[in-house]
mmCIF file of C-alpha atoms in Angstrom:
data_model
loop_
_atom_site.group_PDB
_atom_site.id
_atom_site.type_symbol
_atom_site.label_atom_id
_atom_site.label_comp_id
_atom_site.label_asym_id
_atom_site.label_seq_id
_atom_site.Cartn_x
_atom_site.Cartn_y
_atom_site.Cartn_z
ATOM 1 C CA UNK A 1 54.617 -62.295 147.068
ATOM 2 C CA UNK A 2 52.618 -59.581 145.061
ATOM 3 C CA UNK A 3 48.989 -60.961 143.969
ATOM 4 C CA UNK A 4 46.808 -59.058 140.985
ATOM 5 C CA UNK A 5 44.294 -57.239 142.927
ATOM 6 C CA UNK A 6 41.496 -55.526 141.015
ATOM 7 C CA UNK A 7 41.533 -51.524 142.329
ATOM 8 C CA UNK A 8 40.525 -49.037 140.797
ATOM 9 C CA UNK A 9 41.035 -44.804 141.456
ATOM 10 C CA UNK A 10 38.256 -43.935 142.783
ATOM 11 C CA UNK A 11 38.362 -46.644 145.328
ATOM 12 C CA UNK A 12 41.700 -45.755 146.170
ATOM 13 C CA UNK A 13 40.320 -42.096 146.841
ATOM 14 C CA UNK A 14 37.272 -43.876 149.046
ATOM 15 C CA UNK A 15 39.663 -45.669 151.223
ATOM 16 C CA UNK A 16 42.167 -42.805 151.773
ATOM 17 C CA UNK A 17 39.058 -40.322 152.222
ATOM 18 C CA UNK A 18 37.942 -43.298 154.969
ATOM 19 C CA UNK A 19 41.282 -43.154 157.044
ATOM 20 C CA UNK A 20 42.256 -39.601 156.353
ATOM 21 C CA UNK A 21 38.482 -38.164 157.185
ATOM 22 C CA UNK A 22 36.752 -40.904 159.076
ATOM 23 C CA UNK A 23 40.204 -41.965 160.981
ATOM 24 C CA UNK A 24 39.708 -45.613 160.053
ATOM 25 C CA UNK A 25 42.785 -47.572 159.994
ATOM 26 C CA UNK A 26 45.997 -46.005 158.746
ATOM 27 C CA UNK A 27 47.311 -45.316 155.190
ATOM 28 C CA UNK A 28 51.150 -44.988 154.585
ATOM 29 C CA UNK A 29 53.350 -44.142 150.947
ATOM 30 C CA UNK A 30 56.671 -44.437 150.530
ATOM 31 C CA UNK A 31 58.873 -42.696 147.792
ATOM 32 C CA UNK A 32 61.827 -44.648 146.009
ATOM 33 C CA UNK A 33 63.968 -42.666 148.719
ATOM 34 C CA UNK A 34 63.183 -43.814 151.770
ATOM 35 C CA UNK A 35 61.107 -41.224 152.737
ATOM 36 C CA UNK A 36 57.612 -41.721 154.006
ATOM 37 C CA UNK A 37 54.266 -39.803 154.824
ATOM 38 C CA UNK A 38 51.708 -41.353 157.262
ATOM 39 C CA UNK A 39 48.039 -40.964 158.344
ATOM 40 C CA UNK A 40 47.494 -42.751 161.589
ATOM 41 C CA UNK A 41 44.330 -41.757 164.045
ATOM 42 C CA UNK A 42 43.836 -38.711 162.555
ATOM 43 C CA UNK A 43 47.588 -37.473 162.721
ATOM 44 C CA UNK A 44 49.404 -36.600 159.219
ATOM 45 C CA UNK A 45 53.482 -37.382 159.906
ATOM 46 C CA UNK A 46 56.588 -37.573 157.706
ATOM 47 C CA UNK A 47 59.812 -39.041 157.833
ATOM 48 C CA UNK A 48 62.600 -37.635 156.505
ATOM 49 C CA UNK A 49 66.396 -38.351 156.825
ATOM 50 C CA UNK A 50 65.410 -40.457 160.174
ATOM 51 C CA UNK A 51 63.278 -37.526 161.478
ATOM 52 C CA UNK A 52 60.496 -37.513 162.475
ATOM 53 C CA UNK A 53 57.706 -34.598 162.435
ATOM 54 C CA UNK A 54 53.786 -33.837 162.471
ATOM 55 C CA UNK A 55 52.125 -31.979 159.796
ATOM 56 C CA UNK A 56 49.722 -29.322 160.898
ATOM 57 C CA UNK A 57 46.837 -29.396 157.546
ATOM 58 C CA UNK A 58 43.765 -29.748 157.871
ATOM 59 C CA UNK A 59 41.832 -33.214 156.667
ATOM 60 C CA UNK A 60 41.123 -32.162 153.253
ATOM 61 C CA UNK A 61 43.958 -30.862 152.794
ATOM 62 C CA UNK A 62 45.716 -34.460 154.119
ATOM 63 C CA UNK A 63 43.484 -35.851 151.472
ATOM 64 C CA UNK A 64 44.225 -33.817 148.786
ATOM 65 C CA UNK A 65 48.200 -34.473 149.239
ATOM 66 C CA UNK A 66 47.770 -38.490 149.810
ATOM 67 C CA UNK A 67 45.941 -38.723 146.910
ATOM 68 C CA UNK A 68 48.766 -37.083 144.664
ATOM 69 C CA UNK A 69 51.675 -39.256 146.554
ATOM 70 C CA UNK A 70 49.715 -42.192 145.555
ATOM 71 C CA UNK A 71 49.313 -41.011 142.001
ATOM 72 C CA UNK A 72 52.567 -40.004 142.153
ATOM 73 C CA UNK A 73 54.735 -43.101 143.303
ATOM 74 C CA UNK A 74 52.089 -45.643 142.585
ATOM 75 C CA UNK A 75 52.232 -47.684 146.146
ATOM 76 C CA UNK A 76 50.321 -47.079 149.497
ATOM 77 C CA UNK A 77 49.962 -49.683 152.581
ATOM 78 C CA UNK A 78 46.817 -49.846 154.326
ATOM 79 C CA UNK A 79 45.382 -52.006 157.067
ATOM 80 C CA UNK A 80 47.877 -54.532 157.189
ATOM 81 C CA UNK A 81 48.527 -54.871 153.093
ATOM 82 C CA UNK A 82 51.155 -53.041 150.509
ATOM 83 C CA UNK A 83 49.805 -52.119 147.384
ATOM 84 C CA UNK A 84 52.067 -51.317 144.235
ATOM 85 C CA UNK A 85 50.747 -50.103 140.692
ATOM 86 C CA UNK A 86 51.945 -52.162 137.739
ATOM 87 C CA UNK A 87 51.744 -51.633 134.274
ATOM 88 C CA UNK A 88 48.938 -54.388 134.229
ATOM 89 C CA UNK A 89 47.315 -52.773 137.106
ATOM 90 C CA UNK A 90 47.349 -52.806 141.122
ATOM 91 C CA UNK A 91 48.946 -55.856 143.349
ATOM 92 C CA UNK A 92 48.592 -56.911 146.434
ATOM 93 C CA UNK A 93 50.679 -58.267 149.337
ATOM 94 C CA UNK A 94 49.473 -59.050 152.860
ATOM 95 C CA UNK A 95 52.300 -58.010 155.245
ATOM 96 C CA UNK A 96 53.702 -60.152 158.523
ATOM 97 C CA UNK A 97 53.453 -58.226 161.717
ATOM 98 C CA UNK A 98 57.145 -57.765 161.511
ATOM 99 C CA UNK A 99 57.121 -55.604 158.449
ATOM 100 C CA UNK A 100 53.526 -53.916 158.954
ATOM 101 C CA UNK A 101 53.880 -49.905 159.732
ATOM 102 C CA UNK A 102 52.349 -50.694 163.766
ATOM 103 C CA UNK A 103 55.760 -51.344 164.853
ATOM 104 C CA UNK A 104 56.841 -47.776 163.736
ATOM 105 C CA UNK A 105 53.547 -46.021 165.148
ATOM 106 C CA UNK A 106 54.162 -42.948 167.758
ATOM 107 C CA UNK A 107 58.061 -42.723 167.398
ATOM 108 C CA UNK A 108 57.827 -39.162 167.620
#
């Protein structure tokens, strides 16, 4: 279940300039497709069509693209919680172990 959570842009951009520069934690965004781009210890992936593959940019580069997927399709998980954008603003939902990105980590 989604709860209001007050975020605004800029700390979006602090917290994906934290894992993507400082590797702190890992940041994830889906599209409405299935398709997904990860940051994860300092490694930029993608998934595409059930493939896997590494991303050779540098970190401000990484930055730059994560912050226009977020604007973009308007969700992002981080640390353990899925955030979604809504007309009324951001939400929040903490996810089980189960469903959290770990489980998916180093596939390639």
């Amino acid at each position: 279940m989604y709860e209001k959570f007050p975020l605004s842009s800029q700390l979006v951009h602090v917290w994906l300039e934290e894992t993507i520069i400082h590797d702190l934690g890992y940041v994830m965004v889906t599209n409405h497709g299935g398709k997904y781009a990860w940051v994860d210890e300092g490694s930029y992936n993608v998934k595409l069509n059930g493939l896997t593959s590494g991303v050779n940019k540098s970190k401000q580069e990484t930055l730059e693209i994560f912050k226009k997927l977020v604007d973009k399709y308007g969700n992002f998980e981080r640390n353990g919680y899925k955030y979604h954008r809504m007309k009324e603003g951001w939400q929040r939902r903490k996810l089980g172990y189960d469903k959290q990105f770990v489980h998916t980590r180093k596939t390639y």
